[in-house]
mmCIF file of N, CA and C in Angstrom:
data_model
loop_
_atom_site.group_PDB
_atom_site.id
_atom_site.type_symbol
_atom_site.label_atom_id
_atom_site.label_comp_id
_atom_site.label_asym_id
_atom_site.label_seq_id
_atom_site.Cartn_x
_atom_site.Cartn_y
_atom_site.Cartn_z
ATOM 1 N N UNK A 285 17.285 9.690 17.885
ATOM 2 C CA UNK A 285 17.242 9.362 16.454
ATOM 3 C C UNK A 285 16.716 8.152 16.009
ATOM 4 N N UNK A 286 17.015 7.076 16.430
ATOM 5 C CA UNK A 286 16.562 5.825 16.061
ATOM 6 C C UNK A 286 15.203 5.623 16.619
ATOM 7 N N UNK A 287 15.144 6.139 17.712
ATOM 8 C CA UNK A 287 13.433 5.908 18.289
ATOM 9 C C UNK A 287 12.596 6.567 17.261
ATOM 10 N N UNK A 288 13.055 7.800 17.073
ATOM 11 C CA UNK A 288 12.307 8.628 16.185
ATOM 12 C C UNK A 288 11.763 8.369 14.960
ATOM 13 N N UNK A 289 13.051 7.714 14.196
ATOM 14 C CA UNK A 289 12.894 6.986 12.986
ATOM 15 C C UNK A 289 11.980 5.692 12.966
ATOM 16 N N UNK A 290 12.262 4.697 13.981
ATOM 17 C CA UNK A 290 11.381 3.798 14.128
ATOM 18 C C UNK A 290 9.857 4.003 14.386
ATOM 19 N N UNK A 291 9.383 5.217 15.085
ATOM 20 C CA UNK A 291 8.026 5.573 15.311
ATOM 21 C C UNK A 291 7.514 6.168 13.904
ATOM 22 N N UNK A 292 8.576 7.041 13.221
ATOM 23 C CA UNK A 292 8.173 7.381 11.684
ATOM 24 C C UNK A 292 7.908 6.228 10.835
ATOM 25 N N UNK A 293 8.411 5.308 11.045
ATOM 26 C CA UNK A 293 8.484 3.829 10.312
ATOM 27 C C UNK A 293 7.076 3.378 10.250
ATOM 28 N N UNK A 294 6.652 3.332 11.803
ATOM 29 C CA UNK A 294 5.715 2.750 12.037
ATOM 30 C C UNK A 294 4.553 3.473 11.551
ATOM 31 N N UNK A 295 4.501 4.968 11.855
ATOM 32 C CA UNK A 295 3.462 5.693 10.965
ATOM 33 C C UNK A 295 3.183 5.411 9.754
ATOM 34 N N UNK A 296 4.266 5.368 9.044
ATOM 35 C CA UNK A 296 4.443 5.178 7.526
ATOM 36 C C UNK A 296 3.693 3.924 7.099
ATOM 37 N N UNK A 297 4.057 2.980 7.750
ATOM 38 C CA UNK A 297 3.394 1.740 7.584
ATOM 39 C C UNK A 297 1.837 1.934 7.705
ATOM 40 N N UNK A 298 1.443 2.508 8.590
ATOM 41 C CA UNK A 298 -0.153 2.594 8.896
ATOM 42 C C UNK A 298 -0.631 3.393 7.938
ATOM 43 N N UNK A 299 -0.171 4.678 7.457
ATOM 44 C CA UNK A 299 -0.545 5.527 6.429
ATOM 45 C C UNK A 299 -0.799 4.804 5.068
ATOM 46 N N UNK A 300 0.296 3.819 5.048
ATOM 47 C CA UNK A 300 0.246 3.083 3.560
ATOM 48 C C UNK A 300 -0.856 2.150 3.783
ATOM 49 N N UNK A 301 -0.983 1.317 4.690
ATOM 50 C CA UNK A 301 -2.252 0.540 5.097
ATOM 51 C C UNK A 301 -3.571 1.112 4.768
ATOM 52 N N UNK A 302 -3.610 2.455 5.398
ATOM 53 C CA UNK A 302 -4.971 3.245 5.380
ATOM 54 C C UNK A 302 -5.198 3.755 3.969
ATOM 55 N N UNK A 303 -4.128 4.202 3.199
ATOM 56 C CA UNK A 303 -4.273 4.369 1.830
ATOM 57 C C UNK A 303 -4.625 3.243 0.938
ATOM 58 N N UNK A 304 -4.210 2.198 1.418
ATOM 59 C CA UNK A 304 -4.361 0.894 0.386
ATOM 60 C C UNK A 304 -5.986 0.867 0.654
ATOM 61 N N UNK A 305 -6.453 0.554 1.994
ATOM 62 C CA UNK A 305 -7.894 0.611 2.151
ATOM 63 C C UNK A 305 -8.612 1.616 1.394
ATOM 64 N N UNK A 306 -8.405 2.743 1.352
ATOM 65 C CA UNK A 306 -9.167 3.713 0.844
ATOM 66 C C UNK A 306 -9.160 3.475 -0.591
ATOM 67 N N UNK A 307 -8.057 3.399 -1.035
ATOM 68 C CA UNK A 307 -7.914 3.138 -2.696
ATOM 69 C C UNK A 307 -8.304 1.961 -3.061
#
């Protein structure tokens, strides 16, 4: 569970960064 949460958190950060670049 912790590992999954960690991966999800990293993916979320990447998504936020990508969205920030797009917007």
